[in-house]
Amino acid sequence: MAGGVNSDGHVDGAAQCATTEPHTATAATARRVATTASSSSSAGQPHYEEVAASYDAAFFYSSIEYRDWVLGHLLRHMRLPDESASIVDLGGGTGNFSQAVAEASGSAARVLCVDAFAEMLEKAVGHGKVEPMLCDAVAFAQLPPSEMRYSHVLLKELVHHIPAADIPSLYAGLHAQLAPGGVAVTITRPQDVDYPLFKRAHEIWKENQPHHSAFTGAMEAAGFQVEAHAHDYPATLPKLFWLSMVRARFWSTFSHCTPVELEQGVAELEAQYAGQEEVQFTDRLLFLVGRKKELGAAAAGGGAPAAAERGFAGPLRVLSADEAAAAAVRYDRYAAALGGGVSGDYRFKSHLLLPWVWQLAAHPRLVAAVSQALGGCRNLLCWSADWFLKQPGDGAFTGWHQDSTYVGLDPPDVVTAWLALTPSGPDNGCLHFAPGTHWQQLPHVDTFAEGNLLLKGQTIPELAGIEGECIPLAPGEATLHHIRLAHRSGPAAPGSHRRLGLALRYMAAHVRQSLDPRDCVTVVAGRDSFGLHRLEAPPAGELDAAARAEHARAVPAVYPEGLERGQGGQ
């Protein structure tokens, strides 16, 4: 594909739309249109590490009007909105544009914002509709399709940073990951531009900005059906604002200049625009749209409902009744091996001691439901696995409490899956939930009440006397609840049956532990790209020496002071 753009906007026989729309841009600070570089780029890496703090202030990343102009064209080329869309923003930087795409796309899932620079992603963590992932673009494209599947991928102002030798494998990998009928949109700029740049900056731009045919050719070779569209945005900016952007090296073009060259360039622009209060230019964006052929209807998504407003969901069928009964027998065998009961630290993180619990933690039905509950997060970690046993008439209960009070996880993108291995109902102390309490942290008090299984007898005074909602569970069924959702459990009545359950707590890979950096986790989906926690090793056999050593290191880190570590259950 030659990739030439002729006067009617047509690109080598592909459908192409050239539009010019009258806009006057302002310097208002707002969300940015995100971009970053592949870590393969020698110029990109130091540039984005240095400018991360001030990046959003530049016009192209702060103007709401400009962002919405870009977003409008993107939605049209991606054929959005679509509630079922699964979107990746590759090179998404601070996540501002990712959040805008998530809000405008109508998708029920978060946008996966992938970036090579932790400094940029620090800001992405704060966006509620964004899942950040720390990964180089080329490396991301090599992830197996079984691990990374989506319907839409955006590469905005990214590909010119990637070495030419890596471009074919980038698009080949994205094509393999993309679902049938999916769309990949690359947004880039031409070699010849209209920006108010000084002479040396113009030279650097042309040297480092490949012709768009280098990308469309690689897209076609990867199997995409390609269209190229050009859209023009006439902009007017205060001259002093533009010069401040140049001094701040808002584009990587300026990272090639020494401090002396940059100041000489600014002086050149000041002389060129002497007596003018504004600068005017046309920003031309090229939208390179690749579509993957439809191979049939895509499989419908499944899993538990997110229940975002209520903070919990269920019941969800995870195991068959026979599988749940077999797991209960294995629990009894575990208790016997420990001398007749599962108590103290052996209640916690038994997936490090027992291969069958490790397999339960990564059960596909659980992982899919948790992913959906967390807004479609693809990179998931199992943070804990806790056993809870109540015997009829033992009087054990837990008061109203929020797990988030004790664990120091931020942001609170954490979900507990409570899996019943025996029947769990009102008569034997099932969980009761207070709908909607996950929206804020509530005050707790320590009561040290007899029978309260929490270490300090914690409870939430404002929920005193509230019954809450109970979801009865058959063996093999589970509930999901948010880490901030207030919940409690009553005692198992005399004459009822024992209640045995496993609480598995999952979190998105971008969640940080503020209490103890020694925390360890098990990857159950995707990748731990941030490396914020120590990764756990699976047990080779039940209660073997290596497994016991791993478990002994892990439990004190995950369960800080204030969280129950005693005999009972929840």
Coordinates of C-alpha atoms in Angstrom, one line a residue:
M1 CA 0.0 0.0 0.0
A2 CA 1.5 3.3 -1.1
G3 CA -0.4 5.3 1.4
G4 CA -0.7 8.6 -0.5
V5 CA -3.3 11.1 0.3
N6 CA -4.7 12.9 -2.8
S7 CA -6.7 16.1 -3.1
D8 CA -10.1 14.5 -2.4
G9 CA -8.8 12.9 0.8
H10 CA -8.8 9.3 -0.7
V11 CA -6.0 7.0 0.5
D12 CA -5.0 4.4 -2.0
G13 CA -8.5 3.3 -2.8
A14 CA -9.6 3.1 0.8
A15 CA -12.6 5.1 2.0
Q16 CA -11.3 8.4 3.4
C17 CA -13.0 11.4 4.9
A18 CA -11.2 14.8 5.1
T19 CA -13.1 17.3 7.2
T20 CA -12.4 20.9 8.3
E21 CA -14.5 22.2 11.2
P22 CA -14.4 25.8 12.5
H23 CA -13.3 25.9 16.2
T24 CA -11.4 28.5 18.2
A25 CA -9.3 26.7 20.9
T26 CA -8.8 28.1 24.3
A27 CA -6.1 27.5 27.0
A28 CA -8.6 26.2 29.6
T29 CA -7.1 23.5 31.7
A30 CA -9.1 20.3 31.8
R31 CA -8.7 16.6 30.8
R32 CA -5.9 15.7 28.5
V33 CA -6.0 13.5 25.4
A34 CA -3.6 10.8 26.5
T35 CA -0.5 9.6 24.8
T36 CA 2.8 7.9 25.7
A37 CA 5.7 6.2 24.2
S38 CA 6.8 2.6 23.9
S39 CA 9.7 1.9 26.2
S40 CA 11.5 0.8 23.0
S41 CA 11.9 4.5 22.2
S42 CA 15.1 6.0 23.4
A43 CA 13.7 9.5 23.2
G44 CA 10.3 8.6 24.6
Q45 CA 11.3 7.1 27.9
P46 CA 13.2 10.0 29.6
H47 CA 10.8 12.5 28.0
Y48 CA 7.6 11.0 29.5
E49 CA 9.2 10.4 32.9
E50 CA 10.2 14.1 33.1
V51 CA 7.0 15.7 31.8
A52 CA 4.4 13.4 33.5
A53 CA 3.6 16.0 36.2
S54 CA 2.9 18.9 33.8
Y55 CA 1.7 16.8 30.8
D56 CA -2.0 17.5 31.2
A57 CA -1.5 21.3 31.1
A58 CA -0.7 21.4 27.4
F59 CA -3.6 22.5 25.1
F60 CA -3.9 19.2 23.3
Y61 CA -4.5 17.4 26.6
S62 CA -6.3 20.1 28.6
S63 CA -9.0 21.5 26.2
I64 CA -12.4 19.9 26.7
E65 CA -13.5 21.3 23.3
Y66 CA -10.5 19.7 21.5
R67 CA -10.9 16.4 23.4
D68 CA -14.6 16.2 22.5
W69 CA -13.7 16.9 18.8
V70 CA -11.2 14.0 18.8
L71 CA -13.6 11.8 20.8
G72 CA -16.5 12.4 18.3
H73 CA -14.5 11.2 15.4
L74 CA -13.1 8.3 17.3
L75 CA -16.6 7.1 18.4
R76 CA -17.8 7.3 14.8
H77 CA -14.9 5.3 13.4
M78 CA -15.1 2.7 16.2
R79 CA -18.9 2.5 15.7
L80 CA -19.6 3.3 19.3
P81 CA -21.5 3.6 21.7
D82 CA -21.9 -0.1 22.5
E83 CA -22.7 -1.5 26.0
S84 CA -20.8 -4.7 25.2
A85 CA -17.6 -3.1 24.0
S86 CA -14.3 -4.1 25.5
I87 CA -11.8 -1.3 24.9
V88 CA -8.0 -1.0 25.2
D89 CA -6.3 2.4 25.1
L90 CA -2.7 1.5 24.2
G91 CA -0.3 4.2 25.3
G92 CA -3.1 5.8 27.4
G93 CA -0.8 7.7 29.8
T94 CA -2.6 9.5 32.6
G95 CA -5.9 7.9 31.6
N96 CA -7.8 11.1 31.1
F97 CA -8.8 10.3 27.5
S98 CA -9.4 6.7 28.5
Q99 CA -11.9 7.9 31.1
A100 CA -13.6 10.1 28.5
V101 CA -13.8 7.1 26.1
A102 CA -15.2 5.0 28.8
E103 CA -17.9 7.5 29.6
A104 CA -18.9 8.2 26.0
S105 CA -18.6 4.6 24.6
G106 CA -21.6 3.3 26.7
S107 CA -19.5 0.3 27.6
A108 CA -20.3 -1.5 30.9
A109 CA -16.6 -2.4 31.3
R110 CA -13.7 -0.2 32.2
V111 CA -11.3 0.9 29.5
L112 CA -7.9 -0.9 29.9
C113 CA -5.3 2.0 29.9
V114 CA -1.9 0.4 29.0
D115 CA 1.2 2.5 29.4
A116 CA 5.0 1.9 29.7
F117 CA 5.5 4.6 32.3
A118 CA 4.5 4.4 36.0
E119 CA 4.8 8.1 36.3
M120 CA 2.0 8.6 33.8
L121 CA -0.2 5.8 35.2
E122 CA -0.1 7.3 38.7
K123 CA -2.9 9.6 37.6
A124 CA -4.9 6.9 35.8
V125 CA -5.5 5.0 39.1
G126 CA -7.9 7.7 40.2
H127 CA -10.3 7.3 37.2
G128 CA -13.3 5.2 38.1
K129 CA -13.9 3.8 34.6
V130 CA -10.3 3.0 33.9
E131 CA -8.2 -0.1 34.6
P132 CA -4.5 0.9 34.4
M133 CA -1.9 -1.6 33.2
L134 CA 1.9 -1.0 33.2
C135 CA 3.2 -2.6 30.1
D136 CA 5.2 -1.7 26.9
A137 CA 3.0 -1.5 23.8
V138 CA 5.0 -4.0 21.8
A139 CA 5.1 -6.4 24.8
F140 CA 1.4 -6.0 25.3
A141 CA 0.7 -7.0 21.7
Q142 CA 2.6 -10.3 22.3
L143 CA 0.3 -11.4 25.1
P144 CA -1.6 -14.5 24.0
P145 CA -5.2 -13.9 22.8
S146 CA -6.4 -16.4 25.4
E147 CA -5.2 -13.9 28.0
M148 CA -6.0 -10.6 26.3
R149 CA -9.2 -10.3 24.3
Y150 CA -11.1 -7.1 23.4
S151 CA -13.3 -5.6 20.8
H152 CA -11.7 -2.2 20.3
V153 CA -8.1 -0.9 20.6
L154 CA -6.9 2.7 20.4
L155 CA -3.3 3.8 19.6
K156 CA -3.4 7.5 20.0
E157 CA -0.2 9.5 19.2
L158 CA 1.8 6.4 20.0
V159 CA 3.1 4.6 16.9
H160 CA 5.7 7.2 15.9
H161 CA 7.6 6.3 19.1
I162 CA 7.9 2.7 18.2
P163 CA 10.9 1.5 16.2
A164 CA 10.0 0.6 12.6
A165 CA 11.2 -2.9 13.0
D166 CA 8.6 -3.5 15.8
I167 CA 5.6 -2.1 13.9
P168 CA 4.7 -5.3 11.9
S169 CA 4.7 -7.5 15.1
L170 CA 2.7 -4.8 17.0
Y171 CA -0.2 -4.9 14.5
A172 CA 0.1 -8.6 14.0
G173 CA -0.3 -9.1 17.8
L174 CA -3.2 -6.7 18.1
H175 CA -5.0 -8.4 15.2
A176 CA -4.6 -11.8 16.9
Q177 CA -5.9 -10.4 20.2
L178 CA -8.8 -8.5 18.7
A179 CA -12.2 -10.2 18.7
P180 CA -13.7 -11.0 15.3
G181 CA -15.4 -7.9 13.9
G182 CA -13.3 -5.7 16.2
V183 CA -11.7 -2.3 15.4
A184 CA -8.2 -0.9 15.8
V185 CA -7.8 2.8 15.4
T186 CA -4.4 4.5 15.2
I187 CA -4.4 8.3 15.6
T188 CA -1.2 9.9 14.3
R189 CA -0.1 13.1 12.5
P190 CA 1.4 13.7 9.0
Q191 CA 5.0 14.5 8.3
D192 CA 4.2 18.0 7.1
V193 CA 2.5 20.1 9.8
D194 CA 1.2 23.6 10.3
Y195 CA 2.3 24.1 13.9
P196 CA 4.2 27.3 15.0
L197 CA 7.5 25.5 15.5
F198 CA 11.0 26.9 15.2
K199 CA 13.2 25.7 12.4
R200 CA 15.1 23.0 14.3
A201 CA 11.9 21.6 15.7
H202 CA 10.4 21.3 12.2
E203 CA 13.4 19.4 11.1
I204 CA 13.2 17.0 14.1
W205 CA 9.5 16.5 13.5
K206 CA 10.1 15.4 9.9
E207 CA 13.0 13.2 10.9
N208 CA 11.0 11.3 13.5
Q209 CA 7.4 11.3 12.1
P210 CA 7.0 8.3 9.8
H211 CA 4.7 8.5 6.8
H212 CA 1.3 7.0 7.6
S213 CA 1.8 4.4 4.9
A214 CA 4.3 2.7 7.2
F215 CA 1.4 1.9 9.6
T216 CA -1.4 1.2 7.1
G217 CA 0.9 -1.2 5.3
A218 CA 1.7 -3.1 8.5
M219 CA -2.0 -3.1 9.4
E220 CA -3.0 -4.6 6.0
A221 CA -0.2 -7.2 6.3
A222 CA -1.6 -8.2 9.7
G223 CA -5.0 -8.9 8.2
F224 CA -6.9 -5.7 8.8
Q225 CA -9.2 -4.1 6.3
V226 CA -7.9 -0.5 6.4
E227 CA -9.4 3.0 6.0
A228 CA -7.6 6.3 6.4
H229 CA -9.3 9.5 7.4
A230 CA -7.9 13.0 7.9
H231 CA -9.7 15.5 10.2
D232 CA -8.6 19.2 10.6
Y233 CA -9.0 21.3 13.7
P234 CA -8.3 25.1 13.2
A235 CA -6.9 26.4 16.5
T236 CA -6.2 29.8 18.0
L237 CA -4.1 29.9 21.2
P238 CA -2.6 32.8 23.2
K239 CA 1.0 33.2 22.1
L240 CA 2.4 33.1 25.7
F241 CA 0.5 29.9 26.4
W242 CA 2.0 28.2 23.3
L243 CA 5.5 29.4 24.2
S244 CA 5.1 28.0 27.7
M245 CA 4.1 24.6 26.2
V246 CA 7.2 24.6 24.1
R247 CA 9.4 25.5 27.1
A248 CA 7.7 22.6 29.0
R249 CA 8.6 20.2 26.1
F250 CA 5.0 19.1 25.8
W251 CA 5.8 17.0 22.8
S252 CA 8.7 14.6 22.6
T253 CA 9.9 16.5 19.6
F254 CA 11.4 19.0 22.0
S255 CA 13.2 16.4 24.0
H256 CA 15.8 16.2 21.1
C257 CA 16.8 19.8 21.8
T258 CA 19.4 20.9 24.3
P259 CA 18.4 23.6 26.8
V260 CA 20.3 26.1 24.7
E261 CA 18.6 25.0 21.4
L262 CA 15.2 25.2 23.1
E263 CA 15.7 28.7 24.3
Q264 CA 17.1 29.8 21.0
G265 CA 14.0 28.3 19.4
V266 CA 11.6 30.1 21.7
A267 CA 13.5 33.4 20.9
E268 CA 13.0 32.6 17.2
L269 CA 9.3 32.1 17.7
E270 CA 9.0 35.3 19.7
A271 CA 10.7 37.3 16.9
Q272 CA 8.5 35.6 14.3
Y273 CA 5.3 36.4 16.2
A274 CA 6.3 39.8 17.5
G275 CA 3.4 42.1 18.0
Q276 CA 0.9 39.2 18.0
E277 CA -1.1 38.1 21.0
E278 CA -2.2 34.8 19.4
V279 CA -0.9 32.0 17.2
Q280 CA -3.0 30.1 14.7
F281 CA -2.5 26.7 13.2
T282 CA -4.4 23.7 11.8
D283 CA -4.0 20.5 13.7
R284 CA -4.5 17.6 11.3
L285 CA -5.1 14.1 12.8
L286 CA -5.0 11.0 10.7
F287 CA -7.3 8.2 11.9
L288 CA -6.1 4.9 10.5
V289 CA -9.0 2.5 11.0
G290 CA -8.4 -1.3 10.9
R291 CA -11.3 -3.7 11.0
K292 CA -10.9 -7.4 11.7
K293 CA -13.2 -9.6 9.6
E294 CA -16.3 -11.0 11.2
L295 CA -16.1 -14.8 11.7
G296 CA -19.6 -15.2 13.2
A297 CA -21.4 -14.0 16.3
A298 CA -19.3 -13.2 19.2
A299 CA -19.8 -15.2 22.4
A300 CA -22.0 -13.5 24.9
G301 CA -20.5 -12.4 28.2
G302 CA -21.4 -14.1 31.4
G303 CA -20.8 -14.0 35.1
A304 CA -22.4 -12.4 38.1
P305 CA -24.1 -9.0 37.8
A306 CA -21.9 -6.1 38.9
A307 CA -24.7 -4.8 41.2
A308 CA -22.8 -1.6 41.5
E309 CA -25.6 0.3 43.3
R310 CA -26.1 -2.4 46.0
G311 CA -22.5 -3.5 46.5
F312 CA -23.2 -7.2 46.4
A313 CA -24.5 -9.9 44.1
G314 CA -25.5 -13.6 44.1
P315 CA -26.1 -16.4 44.3
L316 CA -23.6 -17.4 41.6
R317 CA -23.1 -21.1 40.8
V318 CA -19.4 -22.0 41.0
L319 CA -19.2 -25.7 41.9
S320 CA -21.7 -28.5 41.4
A321 CA -23.2 -30.0 44.6
D322 CA -20.9 -33.0 44.3
E323 CA -17.8 -30.8 43.8
A324 CA -18.8 -28.8 46.9
A325 CA -19.2 -32.0 48.9
A326 CA -15.8 -33.2 47.8
A327 CA -14.2 -29.9 48.8
A328 CA -15.8 -30.1 52.2
V329 CA -14.4 -33.6 52.7
R330 CA -10.9 -32.2 51.7
Y331 CA -11.4 -29.5 54.3
D332 CA -12.0 -32.1 57.0
R333 CA -8.9 -33.9 55.9
Y334 CA -7.0 -30.7 56.2
A335 CA -8.4 -30.1 59.7
A336 CA -7.4 -33.7 60.7
A337 CA -3.9 -33.2 59.5
L338 CA -3.6 -30.1 61.7
G339 CA -4.8 -32.0 64.8
G340 CA -8.5 -31.8 64.5
G341 CA -9.3 -28.1 63.7
V342 CA -8.4 -25.3 61.3
S343 CA -7.4 -22.4 63.6
G344 CA -5.1 -19.4 63.8
D345 CA -3.0 -18.7 60.8
Y346 CA -4.0 -22.0 59.1
R347 CA -7.5 -20.4 58.5
F348 CA -5.8 -17.9 56.1
K349 CA -4.2 -18.3 52.7
S350 CA -4.5 -22.1 52.6
H351 CA -4.2 -21.9 48.9
L352 CA -0.4 -21.7 49.6
L353 CA -0.7 -25.1 51.5
L354 CA -3.3 -27.0 49.5
P355 CA -3.2 -27.3 45.7
W356 CA -7.0 -27.8 45.5
V357 CA -7.6 -24.5 47.2
W358 CA -5.1 -22.8 44.8
Q359 CA -7.3 -24.2 41.9
L360 CA -10.5 -22.9 43.6
A361 CA -9.0 -19.4 43.8
A362 CA -8.4 -19.4 40.0
H363 CA -11.7 -21.1 39.2
P364 CA -12.9 -19.6 35.8
R365 CA -16.4 -18.9 36.9
L366 CA -15.2 -17.0 40.0
V367 CA -12.6 -15.1 38.1
A368 CA -15.1 -14.1 35.3
A369 CA -17.7 -12.9 37.9
V370 CA -15.1 -10.9 39.8
S371 CA -13.8 -9.3 36.7
Q372 CA -17.4 -8.2 35.8
A373 CA -18.0 -7.0 39.3
L374 CA -14.9 -4.8 39.0
G375 CA -16.1 -3.3 35.8
G376 CA -14.3 -5.7 33.5
C377 CA -10.8 -5.6 35.0
R378 CA -8.6 -8.0 33.1
N379 CA -5.7 -8.2 35.5
L380 CA -6.7 -9.7 38.8
L381 CA -4.9 -10.8 41.9
C382 CA -6.1 -13.1 44.7
W383 CA -5.1 -11.4 47.9
S384 CA -6.5 -13.8 50.5
A385 CA -8.3 -17.0 51.0
D386 CA -10.0 -17.4 54.5
W387 CA -11.9 -20.4 56.0
F388 CA -15.0 -19.7 58.0
L389 CA -16.7 -22.4 60.0
K390 CA -19.6 -22.2 62.4
Q391 CA -21.0 -25.1 64.4
P392 CA -24.6 -25.2 65.6
G393 CA -25.1 -23.6 69.0
D394 CA -21.5 -22.2 69.3
G395 CA -22.9 -18.6 69.7
A396 CA -20.3 -17.2 67.3
F397 CA -21.2 -14.1 65.3
T398 CA -19.6 -11.0 63.7
G399 CA -20.9 -7.5 64.1
W400 CA -21.5 -5.0 61.3
H401 CA -18.1 -4.1 59.7
Q402 CA -16.4 -3.1 56.5
D403 CA -13.3 -5.1 55.6
S404 CA -11.7 -1.9 54.1
T405 CA -11.3 -0.6 57.7
Y406 CA -8.4 -2.9 58.4
V407 CA -6.6 -3.7 55.2
G408 CA -5.2 -0.5 53.7
L409 CA -6.0 -1.2 50.0
D410 CA -6.3 1.7 47.7
P411 CA -8.1 2.3 45.4
P412 CA -10.9 0.0 46.8
D413 CA -11.2 -2.1 43.7
V414 CA -11.5 -5.3 45.8
V415 CA -14.2 -7.9 45.9
T416 CA -14.8 -10.8 48.2
A417 CA -16.3 -14.0 46.8
W418 CA -17.9 -16.0 49.7
L419 CA -18.1 -19.7 48.5
A420 CA -20.4 -22.0 50.4
L421 CA -19.3 -25.7 50.7
T422 CA -22.3 -26.5 53.0
P423 CA -25.7 -24.9 53.1
S424 CA -25.7 -21.3 54.4
G425 CA -28.9 -19.7 55.5
P426 CA -30.5 -17.6 58.2
D427 CA -30.6 -20.6 60.6
N428 CA -26.9 -21.2 60.6
G429 CA -25.4 -17.7 60.4
C430 CA -25.2 -16.7 56.7
L431 CA -23.9 -13.3 55.7
H432 CA -26.2 -10.3 55.9
F433 CA -25.4 -7.2 53.7
A434 CA -26.3 -3.6 54.1
P435 CA -27.1 -2.4 50.5
G436 CA -25.3 0.7 49.3
T437 CA -22.9 1.1 52.3
H438 CA -19.9 0.6 50.0
W439 CA -20.0 4.2 48.8
Q440 CA -18.3 5.5 52.0
Q441 CA -16.2 4.4 54.9
L442 CA -18.3 4.2 58.1
P443 CA -17.1 4.8 61.7
H444 CA -16.4 1.6 63.7
V445 CA -16.1 1.1 67.4
D446 CA -14.4 -1.7 69.4
T447 CA -16.8 -3.5 71.7
F448 CA -14.8 -6.6 72.7
A449 CA -18.3 -8.3 73.0
E450 CA -18.3 -11.9 73.9
G451 CA -18.9 -14.2 70.9
N452 CA -18.0 -11.5 68.4
L453 CA -15.4 -13.2 66.2
L454 CA -13.7 -10.0 65.1
L455 CA -10.5 -9.4 67.0
K456 CA -11.7 -6.3 68.8
G457 CA -15.4 -7.0 68.6
Q458 CA -15.7 -4.2 66.0
T459 CA -19.1 -2.9 65.0
I460 CA -20.7 0.0 63.2
P461 CA -23.0 1.9 65.6
E462 CA -25.2 3.5 62.9
L463 CA -26.2 0.1 61.7
A464 CA -27.3 -1.2 65.1
G465 CA -30.6 -2.9 64.9
I466 CA -30.6 -3.3 61.1
E467 CA -31.2 -6.8 59.9
G468 CA -29.7 -6.4 56.5
E469 CA -30.2 -8.7 53.5
C470 CA -29.3 -12.4 53.6
I471 CA -28.7 -14.5 50.5
P472 CA -29.1 -18.2 51.2
L473 CA -26.5 -20.3 49.5
A474 CA -26.6 -23.9 48.4
P475 CA -23.3 -25.9 48.5
G476 CA -21.2 -24.7 45.5
E477 CA -22.9 -21.2 45.3
A478 CA -21.2 -17.9 46.1
T479 CA -21.9 -14.3 46.8
L480 CA -19.7 -11.3 45.8
H481 CA -19.4 -8.1 47.8
H482 CA -17.3 -5.0 47.7
I483 CA -14.6 -4.5 50.2
R484 CA -16.4 -1.5 51.7
L485 CA -19.8 -3.1 51.9
A486 CA -20.9 -3.4 55.5
H487 CA -21.8 -7.0 56.4
R488 CA -22.4 -9.2 59.5
S489 CA -23.3 -12.7 60.4
G490 CA -25.4 -14.2 63.2
P491 CA -24.8 -17.4 65.1
A492 CA -25.7 -20.9 63.9
A493 CA -28.8 -22.0 65.8
P494 CA -28.8 -25.2 67.9
G495 CA -30.1 -28.1 65.9
S496 CA -29.0 -26.5 62.5
H497 CA -26.1 -27.7 60.5
R498 CA -22.5 -26.5 60.3
R499 CA -21.8 -23.6 58.0
L500 CA -18.5 -24.0 56.1
G501 CA -17.4 -21.4 53.6
L502 CA -14.2 -20.0 51.9
A503 CA -13.9 -16.3 51.4
L504 CA -11.6 -15.4 48.5
R505 CA -10.6 -11.8 48.2
Y506 CA -9.6 -10.4 44.8
M507 CA -8.3 -7.1 43.7
A508 CA -7.3 -5.3 40.5
A509 CA -3.6 -5.4 39.8
H510 CA -3.3 -1.6 40.2
V511 CA -4.4 -1.7 43.9
R512 CA -1.7 -0.7 46.4
Q513 CA -1.2 -1.9 50.0
S514 CA -0.5 1.0 52.3
L515 CA 0.0 -0.9 55.5
D516 CA 2.8 -3.4 54.6
P517 CA 4.8 -3.6 51.4
R518 CA 5.5 -7.3 52.1
D519 CA 2.0 -8.2 51.0
C520 CA 1.9 -11.1 48.6
V521 CA -0.7 -12.1 46.0
T522 CA -1.5 -14.8 43.4
V523 CA -2.2 -13.8 39.8
V524 CA -5.5 -15.4 38.7
A525 CA -6.0 -13.4 35.5
G526 CA -3.9 -11.3 33.1
R527 CA -0.6 -10.0 34.5
D528 CA 0.8 -8.2 37.6
S529 CA 2.3 -5.5 35.5
F530 CA 2.8 -3.0 38.4
G531 CA 4.8 -5.4 40.6
L532 CA 3.4 -3.8 43.8
H533 CA 3.3 -7.1 45.7
R534 CA 5.4 -10.2 46.1
L535 CA 4.0 -13.1 43.9
E536 CA 3.1 -16.3 45.7
A537 CA 4.4 -19.7 44.7
P538 CA 1.8 -22.6 44.2
P539 CA 2.1 -25.6 46.6
A540 CA 3.6 -28.7 45.0
G541 CA 1.9 -30.9 47.5
E542 CA -0.4 -30.7 50.5
L543 CA 1.3 -29.2 53.6
D544 CA 4.8 -29.9 52.3
A545 CA 7.8 -28.1 53.8
A546 CA 8.2 -25.5 51.0
A547 CA 4.5 -24.7 51.1
R548 CA 4.5 -24.3 54.9
A549 CA 7.5 -21.9 54.6
E550 CA 5.7 -19.8 51.9
H551 CA 2.6 -19.7 54.0
A552 CA 4.5 -18.6 57.1
R553 CA 6.0 -15.7 55.2
A554 CA 2.7 -14.7 53.7
V555 CA 0.1 -14.6 56.4
P556 CA 1.5 -12.0 58.8
A557 CA 1.9 -9.5 55.9
V558 CA -1.7 -9.9 54.6
Y559 CA -3.4 -9.8 57.9
P560 CA -2.3 -6.7 59.9
E561 CA -3.3 -5.9 63.4
G562 CA -7.1 -5.5 63.8
L563 CA -8.2 -8.1 61.3
E564 CA -9.5 -11.3 62.8
R565 CA -7.0 -14.1 62.9
G566 CA -8.5 -16.3 65.6
Q567 CA -10.6 -19.5 65.8
G568 CA -13.9 -18.5 64.4
G569 CA -15.6 -17.4 61.2
Q570 CA -17.6 -14.7 59.5

